[in-house]
Coordinates of C-alpha atoms and ligand atoms in Angstrom, one line a residue:
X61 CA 60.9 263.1 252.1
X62 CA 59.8 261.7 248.7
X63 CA 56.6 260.1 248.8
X64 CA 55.5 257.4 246.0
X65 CA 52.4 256.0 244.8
X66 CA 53.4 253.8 242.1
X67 CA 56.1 250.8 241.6
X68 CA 57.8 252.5 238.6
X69 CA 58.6 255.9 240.3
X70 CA 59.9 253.9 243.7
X71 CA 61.7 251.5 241.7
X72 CA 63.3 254.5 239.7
X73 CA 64.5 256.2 242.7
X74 CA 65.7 253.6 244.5
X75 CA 67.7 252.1 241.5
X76 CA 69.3 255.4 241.6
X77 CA 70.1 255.5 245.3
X78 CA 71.4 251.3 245.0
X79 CA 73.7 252.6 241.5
X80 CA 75.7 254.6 244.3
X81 CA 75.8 251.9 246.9
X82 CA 73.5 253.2 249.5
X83 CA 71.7 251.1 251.6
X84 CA 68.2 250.5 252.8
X85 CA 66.4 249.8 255.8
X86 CA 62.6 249.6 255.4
X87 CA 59.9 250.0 257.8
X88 CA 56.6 248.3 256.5
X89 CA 53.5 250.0 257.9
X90 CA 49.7 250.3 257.7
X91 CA 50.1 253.7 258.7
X92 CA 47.8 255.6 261.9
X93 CA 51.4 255.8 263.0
X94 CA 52.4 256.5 266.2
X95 CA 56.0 256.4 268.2
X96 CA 56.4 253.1 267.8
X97 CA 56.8 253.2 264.4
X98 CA 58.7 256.6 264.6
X99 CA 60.9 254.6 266.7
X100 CA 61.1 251.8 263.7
X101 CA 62.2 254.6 261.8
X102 CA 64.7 256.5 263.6
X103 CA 66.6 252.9 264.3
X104 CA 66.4 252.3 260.4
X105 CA 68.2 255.8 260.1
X106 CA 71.0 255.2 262.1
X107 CA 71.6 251.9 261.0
X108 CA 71.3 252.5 257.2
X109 CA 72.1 255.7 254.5
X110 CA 68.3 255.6 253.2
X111 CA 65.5 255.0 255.0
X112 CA 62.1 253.5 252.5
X113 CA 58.5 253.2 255.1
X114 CA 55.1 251.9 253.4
X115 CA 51.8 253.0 254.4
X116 CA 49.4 250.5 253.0
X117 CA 46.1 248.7 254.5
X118 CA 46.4 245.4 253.4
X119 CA 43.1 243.7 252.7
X120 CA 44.8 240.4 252.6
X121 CA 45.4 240.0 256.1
X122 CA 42.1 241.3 257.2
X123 CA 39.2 238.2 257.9
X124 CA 36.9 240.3 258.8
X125 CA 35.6 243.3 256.5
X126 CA 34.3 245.3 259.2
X127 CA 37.8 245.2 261.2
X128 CA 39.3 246.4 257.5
X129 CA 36.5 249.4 257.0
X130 CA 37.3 250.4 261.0
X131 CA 40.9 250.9 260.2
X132 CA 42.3 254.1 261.2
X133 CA 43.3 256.4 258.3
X134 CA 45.2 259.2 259.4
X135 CA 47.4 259.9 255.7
X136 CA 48.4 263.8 256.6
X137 CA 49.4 262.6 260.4
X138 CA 52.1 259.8 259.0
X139 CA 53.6 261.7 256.5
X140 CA 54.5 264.3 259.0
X141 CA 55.7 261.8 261.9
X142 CA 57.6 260.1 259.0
X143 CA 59.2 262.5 258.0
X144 CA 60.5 263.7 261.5
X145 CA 61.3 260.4 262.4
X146 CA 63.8 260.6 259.6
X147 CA 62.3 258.8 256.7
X148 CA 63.3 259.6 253.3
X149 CA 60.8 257.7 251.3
X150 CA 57.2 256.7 251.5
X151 CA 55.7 254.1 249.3
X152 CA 52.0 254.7 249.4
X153 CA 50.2 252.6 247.1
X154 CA 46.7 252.0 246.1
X155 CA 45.9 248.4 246.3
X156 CA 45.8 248.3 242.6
X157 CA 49.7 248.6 242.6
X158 CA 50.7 246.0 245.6
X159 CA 47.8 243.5 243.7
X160 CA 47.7 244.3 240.0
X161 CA 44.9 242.6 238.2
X162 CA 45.8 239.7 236.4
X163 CA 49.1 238.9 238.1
X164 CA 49.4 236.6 240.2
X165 CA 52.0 237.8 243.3
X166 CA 50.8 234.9 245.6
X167 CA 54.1 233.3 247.7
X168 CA 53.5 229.4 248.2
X169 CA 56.1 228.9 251.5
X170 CA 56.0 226.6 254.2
X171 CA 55.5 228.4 257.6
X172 CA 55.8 225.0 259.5
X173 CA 52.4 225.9 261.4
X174 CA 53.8 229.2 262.5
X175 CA 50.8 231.0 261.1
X176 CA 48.1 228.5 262.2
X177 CA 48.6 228.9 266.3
X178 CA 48.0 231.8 268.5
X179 CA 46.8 234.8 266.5
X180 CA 46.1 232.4 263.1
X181 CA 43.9 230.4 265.0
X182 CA 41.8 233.9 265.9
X183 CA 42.1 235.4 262.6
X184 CA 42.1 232.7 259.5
X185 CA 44.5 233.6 256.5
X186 CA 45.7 236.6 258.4
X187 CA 49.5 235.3 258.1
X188 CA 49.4 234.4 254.4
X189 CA 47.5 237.9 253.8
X190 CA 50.5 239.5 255.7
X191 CA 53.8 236.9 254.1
X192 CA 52.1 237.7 250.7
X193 CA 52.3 241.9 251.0
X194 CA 55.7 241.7 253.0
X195 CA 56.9 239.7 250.1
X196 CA 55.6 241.7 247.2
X197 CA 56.5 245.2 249.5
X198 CA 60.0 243.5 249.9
X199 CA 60.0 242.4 245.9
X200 CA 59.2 246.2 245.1
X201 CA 61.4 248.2 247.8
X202 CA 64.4 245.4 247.6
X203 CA 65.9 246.9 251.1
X204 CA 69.3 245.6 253.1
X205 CA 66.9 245.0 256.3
X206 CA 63.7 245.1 257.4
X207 CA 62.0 246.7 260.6
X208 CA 59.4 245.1 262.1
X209 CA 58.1 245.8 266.0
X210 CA 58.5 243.0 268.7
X211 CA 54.4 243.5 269.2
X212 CA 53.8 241.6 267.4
X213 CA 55.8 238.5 267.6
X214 CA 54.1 236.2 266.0
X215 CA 54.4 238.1 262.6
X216 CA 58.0 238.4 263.1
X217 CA 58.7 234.6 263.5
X218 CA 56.1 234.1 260.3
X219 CA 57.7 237.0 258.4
X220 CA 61.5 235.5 259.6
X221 CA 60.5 232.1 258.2
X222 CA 59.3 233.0 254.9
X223 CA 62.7 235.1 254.5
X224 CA 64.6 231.6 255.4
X225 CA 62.5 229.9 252.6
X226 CA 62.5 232.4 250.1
X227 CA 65.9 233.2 250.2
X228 CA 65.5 236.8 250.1
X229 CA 68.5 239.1 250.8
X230 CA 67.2 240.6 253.3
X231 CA 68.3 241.1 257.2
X232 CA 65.5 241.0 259.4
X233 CA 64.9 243.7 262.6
X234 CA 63.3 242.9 265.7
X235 CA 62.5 246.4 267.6
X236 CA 61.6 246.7 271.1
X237 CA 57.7 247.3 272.3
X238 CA 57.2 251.0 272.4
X239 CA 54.9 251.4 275.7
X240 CA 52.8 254.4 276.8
X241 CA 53.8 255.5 280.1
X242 CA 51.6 253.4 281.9
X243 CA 52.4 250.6 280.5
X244 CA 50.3 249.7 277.6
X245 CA 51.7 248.5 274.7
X246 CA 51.0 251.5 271.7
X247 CA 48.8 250.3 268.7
X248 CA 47.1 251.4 266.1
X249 CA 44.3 250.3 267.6
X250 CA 44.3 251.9 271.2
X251 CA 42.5 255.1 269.8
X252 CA 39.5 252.9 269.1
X253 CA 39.0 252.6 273.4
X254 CA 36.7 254.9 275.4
X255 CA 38.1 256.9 277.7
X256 CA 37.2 254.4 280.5
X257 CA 38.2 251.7 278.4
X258 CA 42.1 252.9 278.4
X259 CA 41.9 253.8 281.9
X260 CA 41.5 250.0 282.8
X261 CA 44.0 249.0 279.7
X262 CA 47.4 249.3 281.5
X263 CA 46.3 246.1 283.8
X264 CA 46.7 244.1 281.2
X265 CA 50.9 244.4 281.3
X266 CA 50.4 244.8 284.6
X267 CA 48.8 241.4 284.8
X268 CA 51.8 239.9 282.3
X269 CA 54.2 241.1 284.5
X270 CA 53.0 239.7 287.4
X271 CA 53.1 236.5 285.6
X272 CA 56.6 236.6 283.9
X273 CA 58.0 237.4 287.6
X274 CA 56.1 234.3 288.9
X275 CA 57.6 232.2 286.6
X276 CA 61.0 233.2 287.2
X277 CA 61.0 233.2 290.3
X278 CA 59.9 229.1 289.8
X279 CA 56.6 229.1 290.4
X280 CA 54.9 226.5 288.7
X281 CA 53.4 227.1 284.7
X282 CA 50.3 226.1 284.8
X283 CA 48.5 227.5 287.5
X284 CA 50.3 230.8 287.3
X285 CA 48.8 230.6 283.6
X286 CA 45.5 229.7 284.6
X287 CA 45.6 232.8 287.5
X288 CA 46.6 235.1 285.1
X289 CA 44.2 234.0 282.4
X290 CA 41.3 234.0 285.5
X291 CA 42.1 237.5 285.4
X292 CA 42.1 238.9 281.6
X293 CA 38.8 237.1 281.5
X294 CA 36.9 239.0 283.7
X295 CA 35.3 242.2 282.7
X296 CA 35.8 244.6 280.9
X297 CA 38.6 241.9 279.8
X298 CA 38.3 239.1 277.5
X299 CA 40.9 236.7 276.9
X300 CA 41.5 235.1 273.5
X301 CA 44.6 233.5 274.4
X302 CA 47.5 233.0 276.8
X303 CA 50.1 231.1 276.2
X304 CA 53.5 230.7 277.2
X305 CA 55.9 229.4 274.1
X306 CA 59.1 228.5 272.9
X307 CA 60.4 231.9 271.1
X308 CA 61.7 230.5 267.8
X309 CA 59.3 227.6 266.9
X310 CA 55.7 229.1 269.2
X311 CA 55.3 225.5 270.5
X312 CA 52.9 226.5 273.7
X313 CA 55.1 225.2 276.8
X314 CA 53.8 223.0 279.8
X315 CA 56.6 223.7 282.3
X316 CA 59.9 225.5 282.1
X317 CA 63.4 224.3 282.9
X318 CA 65.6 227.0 285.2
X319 CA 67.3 229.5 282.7
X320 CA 64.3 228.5 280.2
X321 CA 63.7 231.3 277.6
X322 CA 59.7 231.9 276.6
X323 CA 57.6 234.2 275.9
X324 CA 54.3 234.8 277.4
X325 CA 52.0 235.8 274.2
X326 CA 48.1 236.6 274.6
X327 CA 45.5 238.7 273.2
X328 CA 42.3 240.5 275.1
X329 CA 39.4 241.8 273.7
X330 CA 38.3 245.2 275.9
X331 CA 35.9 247.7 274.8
X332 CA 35.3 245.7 271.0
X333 CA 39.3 246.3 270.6
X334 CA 41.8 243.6 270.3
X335 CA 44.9 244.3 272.2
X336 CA 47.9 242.2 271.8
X337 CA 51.5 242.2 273.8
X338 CA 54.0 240.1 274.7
X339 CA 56.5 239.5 277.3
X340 CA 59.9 237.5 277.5
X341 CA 60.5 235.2 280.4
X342 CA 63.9 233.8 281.3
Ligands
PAF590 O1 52.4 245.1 261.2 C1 51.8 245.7 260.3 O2 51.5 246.9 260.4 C2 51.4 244.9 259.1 O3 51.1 243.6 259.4 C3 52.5 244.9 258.0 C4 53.8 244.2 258.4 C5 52.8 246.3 257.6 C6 52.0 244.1 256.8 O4 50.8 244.7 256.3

């Protein structure tokens, strides 16, 4: 696996690979990689002749400096589960390469209020910090499709629009949630719980599932939702949000027809940790 730090080199290699027609799926990352992203990976491979991931922390989608400085950097560990996974190239810039001084690589779309519900209204400018690097990574790496994990849904409906407006040529991916055994959604982040902390974790899909087989089995919306939240926000839970939404424009539902398709989106806090998921309904 070739591994890049700067534009030029990527650019040269990859102009090389696209002068013989191959084509490339890329897996955008912040690296602390685990098998979800492995899985990113592996999909990309079958589905493509070259296979371009990015490790880079992107301070631009970060609204809180301490949650940035926190950020698990684990370089050694991703290049070797890249490379297994099947990767060819890595693009791992320093953030004076994705955000060179004195040019401006801003993106001005209209994201329709995708990026100001759910997770924008917990974490201000975190959707344009993440449109403006999956542009500019997209601008640089120029791939046939892009891989991004159904985790996080929200950022693939913001990430889908800003495609749509741009007019890149680009196909989007939407991969499957990667779970730990037991349930738990894998993150980045869940290496930041205690032990104690992840043993409680899993009953937060637990508590999702119980609410997506509620609702289809009929049961009203809003006092499932308001059981289910009861629940999340008791310790060691906290609940940001619950919410059950249309998939496509994340308009939060009141009731759902038979046959209905949603997803139930929500965020906990648990041990200082954010933990997001996601379930589909219908
Ligand atoms: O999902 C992530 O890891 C990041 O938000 C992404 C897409 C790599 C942009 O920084």
């Amino acid at each position: 696996m070739f591994v890049f730090e700067t534009v030029r080199e990527l650019r040269k290699w990859a102009d090389g690979q696209a002068s013989e027609g191959a084509r490339i799926g890329f897996v955008p990352t912040m690296g602390a990689l685990h098998e979800g992203h492995a899985s990113l990976v592996r999909r990309a491979a079958a589905e493509n002749d070259l296979v371009v991931a990015s490790v880079f922390v992107n301070p631009t989608q970060f609204d809180d400096p301490a949650d940035l400085a926190k950020y698990p950097r684990t370089v050694e560990h991703d290049i070797e589960t890249l490379r297994r996974a099947g990767c060819h190239a890595l693009f791992l810039p320093s953030v004076g390469e994705i955000y060179p001084e004195g040019r401006d690589v801003s993106v001005e779309v209209d994201l329709g209020g995708l990026d100001l519900v759910l997770e924008g209204a917990h974490r201000k400018g975190h959707f344009q910090g993440v449109v403006q690097v999956v542009h500019r990574l997209l601008d640089i790496v120029r791939p046939d499709r892009l891989y991004l994990g159904q985790k996080d849904f929200q950022q693939f409906a913001v990430c889908k629009r800003m495609v749509e407006q741009t007019g890149l040529p680009v196909e989007l991916v939407r991969c499957q949630i990667v779970r730990e055994p037991d349930g738990l959604a894998m993150s980045s982040r869940n290496v930041r719980l205690s032990p104690a902390a992840r043993a409680e974790a899993p009953r937060f899909y637990a508590a999702l599932c119980r609410l997506a087989e509620e609702l289809a089995r009929g049961t009203a919306l809003a006092p499932a939702v308001a059981q289910t939240a009861a629940e999340l926000d008791a310790p060691p839970f906290s609940l940001d949000y619950l919410q059950v939404c249309d998939p496509d424009t994340l308009r939060t539902l009141d009731a759902l027809r038979p046959g209905q398709q949603a997803v139930i989106l929500a965020t906990v806090r648990l041990d200082g940790v954010r933990l997001l998921d996601n379930l589909m309904v219908g």
